[in-house]
Amino acid sequence: MPNTSARPKHGRRARRRRRVDPARDQLVSSSLESAQQCLLNQDYGTAFVHYLLVLNLAPVFKDFAQESFRFTLFKWAEELDSVGRIQELFDCYEQALEIFPADEVILNSMGEHLFRMGFRDEAAGHFHKALKLKPDYPEARENFYRVANWLVERWHFLMLNDHGRNRKYQQAIQKAVQNGCNTVLDIGTGTGILGMCAKKAGAAEVYACELSKTMYELACEVVAANGMEGSIKILHKKSLEMEVPTDIPHRVSLVVTETVDAGLFGEGIIESLIHAWHHLLLPPQRGEGEFREDCTTGRVIPAGATVFCMAVECLEIRRHHRLCAAAVGGVSMAAAGELRSPVSCSSEQDDSTEPYTTERLSRLPGGYRELTEPFTALTIDFNNVL
């Protein structure tokens, strides 16, 4: 018998055909007609529902209906906003983004609603997504930097404008990289400046993490603008939650960080570095001397810190933190004599307690009186894990 399995097949061509469903096609056609009619009648809510049905059942109409769908969504969102139906408004945007996840105009519009309602961090995320999709989209860029101005803490500007500090960090990073630290993690990257310094110094691998959504997205923008988008991996994550190899492939030889405040410890630098030494950094160097050049040990920049103190007496500072008046308007305040601000050095603190506050002494009304000479309160070595 002939081997029919080896016989060449002629005249047969596989064709892919769309399965015809007359009932569905009729529903799509009538819903599209209804959507367009409702749009003419300014019945935006009903039009939106019809467009959702059409685009979910027949995605082939996406290109055809995209502009009308956008217009309907925005008009319907305005109506919902005007009557305070906020949850429905956001539900509509979520439904729209399920159909058009890469529509920069819808993303930008949702960001504008989020911003107006006070959800600034979430708004920044939508503006940033819109910019990633269309970098030359002026409305999204303007919105992103507008919300960033709300969310970026003022102290960032003081730090970025401190040229002496920046130069010292740059020199220390450059020296460490030249001495063999070619894998770097920037904890609390902010605008990404330290990570970029490490890359410019020649580090082979640079990672960075940032907890604030807005600062993370701003860092991505700054890094991209400096042509380093593909060479610095930025994570929107707290360093305490990072693991090897989930977040970074292996332990790094250098951690750089600026997670310090006016009192040194308020930003959690100790907790961050203990976690880094245990989970993210190579083991520290043992013994004295220059850092080894074999990339088998880890180190931290800054290497350490010193806290200087001086006791002062100042009526203005006392007024900010204690009840000084015995009576107010003829009413005795003796029973409230123990009232004080939530700034405390108590060992039993809760989330509402601030460990310290800050004052610019040169601007205090009435000045202050020095009670002691300046003295060293403590010195800490960030490269000593013990």
Short mmCIF file of C-alpha atoms in Angstrom, two decimals, residues 71-371:
data_model
loop_
_atom_site.label_atom_id
_atom_site.label_comp_id
_atom_site.label_asym_id
_atom_site.label_seq_id
_atom_site.Cartn_x
_atom_site.Cartn_y
_atom_site.Cartn_z
CA PHE A 71 -14.47 62.24 25.01
CA THR A 72 -17.35 60.27 26.56
CA LEU A 73 -15.24 59.21 29.53
CA PHE A 74 -14.06 62.75 30.27
CA LYS A 75 -17.56 64.23 30.01
CA TRP A 76 -19.07 61.49 32.18
CA ALA A 77 -16.25 61.95 34.73
CA GLU A 78 -17.04 65.68 34.91
CA GLU A 79 -20.67 64.89 35.71
CA LEU A 80 -19.73 62.33 38.36
CA ASP A 81 -17.27 64.77 39.91
CA SER A 82 -19.87 67.56 40.03
CA VAL A 83 -22.29 65.43 42.09
CA GLY A 84 -19.61 63.88 44.34
CA ARG A 85 -19.78 60.34 42.96
CA ILE A 86 -16.04 59.98 43.32
CA GLN A 87 -15.79 56.21 43.63
CA GLU A 88 -17.82 55.76 40.44
CA LEU A 89 -15.55 58.24 38.69
CA PHE A 90 -12.45 56.22 39.53
CA ASP A 91 -14.22 52.97 38.66
CA CYS A 92 -14.88 54.37 35.18
CA TYR A 93 -11.23 55.30 34.74
CA GLU A 94 -10.15 51.84 35.88
CA GLN A 95 -12.51 50.26 33.34
CA ALA A 96 -11.19 52.57 30.63
CA LEU A 97 -7.57 51.69 31.44
CA GLU A 98 -8.36 47.98 31.26
CA ILE A 99 -9.32 48.55 27.63
CA PHE A 100 -6.65 51.16 26.83
CA PRO A 101 -3.81 50.50 29.33
CA ALA A 102 -1.31 52.45 27.20
CA ASP A 103 -3.45 55.53 26.59
CA GLU A 104 -1.39 58.45 27.88
CA VAL A 105 -4.32 60.89 27.61
CA ILE A 106 -6.55 58.78 29.89
CA LEU A 107 -3.68 58.24 32.33
CA ASN A 108 -3.00 61.97 32.47
CA SER A 109 -6.68 62.78 32.95
CA MET A 110 -7.04 60.30 35.82
CA GLY A 111 -3.91 61.82 37.38
CA GLU A 112 -5.53 65.25 37.25
CA HIS A 113 -8.60 63.98 39.12
CA LEU A 114 -6.40 62.26 41.71
CA PHE A 115 -4.38 65.44 42.21
CA ARG A 116 -7.48 67.62 42.70
CA MET A 117 -8.80 65.19 45.29
CA GLY A 118 -5.57 65.21 47.29
CA PHE A 119 -4.14 61.85 46.17
CA ARG A 120 -0.90 63.48 45.05
CA ASP A 121 1.41 60.48 45.23
CA GLU A 122 -0.99 58.39 43.14
CA ALA A 123 -1.43 61.30 40.72
CA ALA A 124 2.33 61.50 40.22
CA GLY A 125 2.35 57.81 39.32
CA HIS A 126 -0.23 58.29 36.56
CA PHE A 127 1.54 61.36 35.16
CA HIS A 128 4.81 59.44 35.13
CA LYS A 129 3.23 56.50 33.28
CA ALA A 130 1.84 58.91 30.70
CA LEU A 131 5.29 60.43 30.24
CA LYS A 132 6.90 57.03 29.82
CA LEU A 133 4.43 56.27 27.04
CA LYS A 134 4.87 59.65 25.38
CA PRO A 135 7.93 61.58 26.61
CA ASP A 136 7.02 64.68 24.59
CA TYR A 137 3.51 64.94 26.07
CA PRO A 138 3.60 68.51 27.50
CA GLU A 139 0.48 68.28 29.69
CA ALA A 140 1.73 65.16 31.48
CA ARG A 141 5.20 66.66 31.96
CA GLU A 142 3.77 69.89 33.38
CA ASN A 143 1.45 67.95 35.68
CA PHE A 144 4.20 65.63 36.87
CA TYR A 145 6.49 68.46 37.92
CA ARG A 146 3.58 70.38 39.45
CA VAL A 147 2.73 67.47 41.74
CA ALA A 148 6.42 66.88 42.44
CA ASN A 149 6.66 70.44 43.75
CA TRP A 150 3.96 69.55 46.27
CA LEU A 151 5.56 66.29 47.37
CA VAL A 152 9.31 66.92 47.35
CA GLU A 153 10.36 67.88 50.87
CA ARG A 154 12.00 71.31 51.11
CA TRP A 155 15.16 69.91 52.68
CA HIS A 156 15.96 68.18 49.37
CA PHE A 157 16.74 71.58 47.86
CA LEU A 158 19.11 72.54 50.68
CA MET A 159 20.99 69.26 50.26
CA LEU A 160 21.14 69.48 46.47
CA ASN A 161 22.35 73.09 46.64
CA ASP A 162 25.10 72.23 49.14
CA HIS A 163 28.00 72.10 46.67
CA GLY A 164 30.63 71.31 49.31
CA ARG A 165 28.69 68.30 50.58
CA ASN A 166 28.04 67.03 47.03
CA ARG A 167 31.71 67.32 46.16
CA LYS A 168 32.79 65.35 49.25
CA TYR A 169 30.32 62.57 48.49
CA GLN A 170 31.47 62.46 44.87
CA GLN A 171 35.13 62.25 45.88
CA ALA A 172 34.48 59.50 48.44
CA ILE A 173 32.44 57.44 45.95
CA GLN A 174 35.05 57.87 43.23
CA LYS A 175 37.81 56.72 45.58
CA ALA A 176 35.82 53.68 46.71
CA VAL A 177 35.02 52.60 43.15
CA GLN A 178 38.65 53.05 42.09
CA ASN A 179 39.66 50.88 45.06
CA GLY A 180 37.49 47.98 43.90
CA CYS A 181 33.89 48.70 44.95
CA ASN A 182 32.30 48.06 41.56
CA THR A 183 28.83 47.01 42.77
CA VAL A 184 26.87 49.79 44.47
CA LEU A 185 23.51 50.21 46.21
CA ASP A 186 22.14 53.72 46.81
CA ILE A 187 19.68 53.56 49.74
CA GLY A 188 17.05 56.32 49.72
CA THR A 189 18.24 57.57 46.35
CA GLY A 190 16.05 60.71 46.23
CA THR A 191 16.92 62.34 42.92
CA GLY A 192 19.43 59.58 42.11
CA ILE A 193 22.51 61.77 42.44
CA LEU A 194 24.70 59.35 44.44
CA GLY A 195 23.89 56.41 42.19
CA MET A 196 24.82 58.49 39.17
CA CYS A 197 28.07 59.54 40.86
CA ALA A 198 28.92 55.86 41.30
CA LYS A 199 28.16 55.10 37.66
CA LYS A 200 30.21 58.05 36.46
CA ALA A 201 33.08 56.83 38.65
CA GLY A 202 33.06 53.53 36.73
CA ALA A 203 31.00 51.16 38.90
CA ALA A 204 29.99 48.05 36.93
CA GLU A 205 26.59 47.64 38.62
CA VAL A 206 24.53 50.33 40.34
CA TYR A 207 21.23 49.73 42.14
CA ALA A 208 19.08 52.27 43.95
CA CYS A 209 15.93 52.15 46.07
CA GLU A 210 13.43 54.82 47.06
CA LEU A 211 10.31 54.47 49.21
CA SER A 212 8.53 57.65 48.09
CA LYS A 213 6.62 57.02 44.86
CA THR A 214 7.12 60.60 43.71
CA MET A 215 10.85 60.65 44.44
CA TYR A 216 11.23 57.25 42.76
CA GLU A 217 9.61 58.55 39.59
CA LEU A 218 11.60 61.78 39.76
CA ALA A 219 14.81 59.75 40.10
CA CYS A 220 13.83 57.72 37.03
CA GLU A 221 13.36 60.97 35.09
CA VAL A 222 16.68 62.45 36.26
CA VAL A 223 18.61 59.25 35.55
CA ALA A 224 17.06 58.97 32.08
CA ALA A 225 17.81 62.63 31.33
CA ASN A 226 21.48 61.90 32.13
CA GLY A 227 21.59 58.95 29.73
CA MET A 228 21.88 56.30 32.46
CA GLU A 229 18.42 54.73 32.27
CA GLY A 230 19.71 51.30 31.28
CA SER A 231 22.70 51.27 33.62
CA ILE A 232 21.10 52.08 37.00
CA LYS A 233 18.32 49.84 38.32
CA ILE A 234 15.97 51.88 40.53
CA LEU A 235 13.52 50.06 42.80
CA HIS A 236 10.39 51.58 44.33
CA LYS A 237 10.99 49.81 47.60
CA LYS A 238 12.16 50.27 51.17
CA SER A 239 15.67 48.90 51.62
CA LEU A 240 14.49 46.93 54.67
CA GLU A 241 12.28 44.88 52.33
CA MET A 242 15.01 44.12 49.78
CA GLU A 243 16.47 40.66 49.38
CA VAL A 244 19.14 38.83 47.38
CA PRO A 245 18.54 37.57 44.71
CA THR A 246 14.91 38.77 44.45
CA ASP A 247 15.74 42.48 44.17
CA ILE A 248 19.47 42.53 43.47
CA PRO A 249 21.37 39.51 42.06
CA HIS A 250 24.06 39.41 44.73
CA ARG A 251 25.50 41.34 47.65
CA VAL A 252 27.12 44.66 46.78
CA SER A 253 30.53 45.97 47.78
CA LEU A 254 29.40 49.54 48.49
CA VAL A 255 26.31 51.14 50.04
CA VAL A 256 25.88 54.90 49.70
CA THR A 257 23.14 56.76 51.54
CA GLU A 258 21.98 60.18 52.70
CA THR A 259 19.24 58.93 55.00
CA VAL A 260 20.17 61.32 57.80
CA ASP A 261 18.41 64.32 59.27
CA ALA A 262 19.34 67.19 61.58
CA GLY A 263 19.56 64.80 64.52
CA LEU A 264 21.33 62.08 62.48
CA PHE A 265 19.05 59.13 63.33
CA GLY A 266 15.52 60.37 62.49
CA GLU A 267 15.50 58.88 58.97
CA GLY A 268 16.31 55.39 60.24
CA ILE A 269 19.90 55.11 59.01
CA ILE A 270 20.92 52.69 61.78
CA GLU A 271 18.13 50.22 61.04
CA SER A 272 18.77 50.50 57.29
CA LEU A 273 22.49 49.84 57.62
CA ILE A 274 22.10 46.93 60.05
CA HIS A 275 19.75 45.29 57.53
CA ALA A 276 22.15 46.10 54.67
CA TRP A 277 25.12 44.54 56.46
CA HIS A 278 23.11 41.40 57.24
CA HIS A 279 21.39 40.97 53.88
CA LEU A 280 22.68 43.24 51.07
CA LEU A 281 26.36 44.08 51.66
CA LEU A 282 29.46 41.94 51.45
CA PRO A 283 31.07 41.30 54.87
CA PRO A 284 33.06 44.22 56.33
CA GLN A 285 36.82 44.41 56.19
CA ARG A 286 38.60 43.09 59.26
CA GLY A 287 41.52 45.08 60.61
CA GLU A 288 42.99 48.48 59.83
CA GLY A 289 44.31 49.90 56.60
CA GLU A 290 43.05 50.90 53.19
CA PHE A 291 40.08 49.14 51.68
CA ARG A 292 41.05 45.93 49.91
CA GLU A 293 40.88 45.89 46.12
CA ASP A 294 39.60 42.32 45.70
CA CYS A 295 35.86 43.20 45.93
CA THR A 296 35.34 40.59 48.67
CA THR A 297 34.45 43.05 51.42
CA GLY A 298 31.81 45.73 51.78
CA ARG A 299 31.77 49.30 53.00
CA VAL A 300 29.42 52.23 53.58
CA ILE A 301 29.58 55.87 52.55
CA PRO A 302 29.38 57.92 54.73
CA ALA A 303 31.86 55.96 56.83
CA GLY A 304 30.66 57.50 60.08
CA ALA A 305 29.21 60.52 61.84
CA THR A 306 29.66 62.68 64.91
CA VAL A 307 26.93 64.39 66.91
CA PHE A 308 27.95 67.62 68.68
CA CYS A 309 25.85 69.10 71.49
CA MET A 310 25.56 72.28 73.51
CA ALA A 311 23.02 73.05 76.25
CA VAL A 312 21.17 76.34 75.76
CA GLU A 313 18.45 78.30 77.51
CA CYS A 314 15.82 79.92 75.30
CA LEU A 315 12.40 81.25 76.28
CA GLU A 316 11.12 81.05 72.69
CA ILE A 317 11.93 77.34 72.40
CA ARG A 318 10.31 76.72 75.78
CA ARG A 319 7.15 78.50 74.62
CA HIS A 320 6.93 76.09 71.67
CA HIS A 321 6.99 73.01 73.90
CA ARG A 322 5.64 73.84 77.36
CA LEU A 323 2.64 75.63 78.84
CA CYS A 324 4.30 78.69 80.40
CA ALA A 325 1.21 80.74 81.38
CA ALA A 326 -0.32 80.15 84.82
CA ALA A 327 -3.64 81.64 83.71
CA VAL A 328 -5.35 82.49 80.42
CA GLY A 329 -8.05 85.21 80.45
CA GLY A 330 -8.39 84.94 84.21
CA VAL A 331 -8.82 81.17 84.05
CA SER A 332 -6.29 79.04 85.96
CA MET A 333 -4.27 76.60 83.86
CA ALA A 334 -2.60 74.89 86.80
CA ALA A 335 -4.33 71.58 86.06
CA ALA A 336 -2.80 71.61 82.57
CA GLY A 337 0.69 72.28 83.86
CA GLU A 338 2.03 68.97 82.61
CA LEU A 339 1.01 69.64 78.99
CA ARG A 340 3.97 69.49 76.64
CA SER A 341 4.71 68.90 72.98
CA PRO A 342 5.06 65.34 71.60
CA VAL A 343 8.85 65.76 71.48
CA SER A 344 10.24 63.35 74.02
CA CYS A 345 13.37 61.43 74.90
CA SER A 346 11.36 58.81 76.79
CA SER A 347 12.37 55.20 76.19
CA GLU A 348 8.67 54.34 75.88
CA GLN A 349 7.70 56.11 72.68
CA ASP A 350 4.78 55.58 70.38
CA ASP A 351 4.19 56.53 66.74
CA SER A 352 3.00 60.06 67.70
CA THR A 353 6.23 60.89 69.55
CA GLU A 354 8.95 62.87 67.83
CA PRO A 355 12.46 62.18 69.17
CA TYR A 356 13.49 65.80 68.63
CA THR A 357 12.63 68.96 66.76
CA THR A 358 14.80 71.59 65.09
CA GLU A 359 15.19 75.36 65.34
CA ARG A 360 17.39 77.77 63.43
CA LEU A 361 19.11 79.50 66.34
CA SER A 362 20.04 82.63 64.38
CA ARG A 363 16.33 83.36 63.80
CA LEU A 364 15.00 82.85 67.34
CA PRO A 365 13.28 85.97 68.76
CA GLY A 366 15.13 87.01 71.91
CA GLY A 367 18.12 84.82 71.12
CA TYR A 368 19.43 82.17 73.50
CA ARG A 369 21.99 81.73 76.27
CA GLU A 370 24.76 79.14 76.04
CA LEU A 371 24.92 76.96 79.14
#
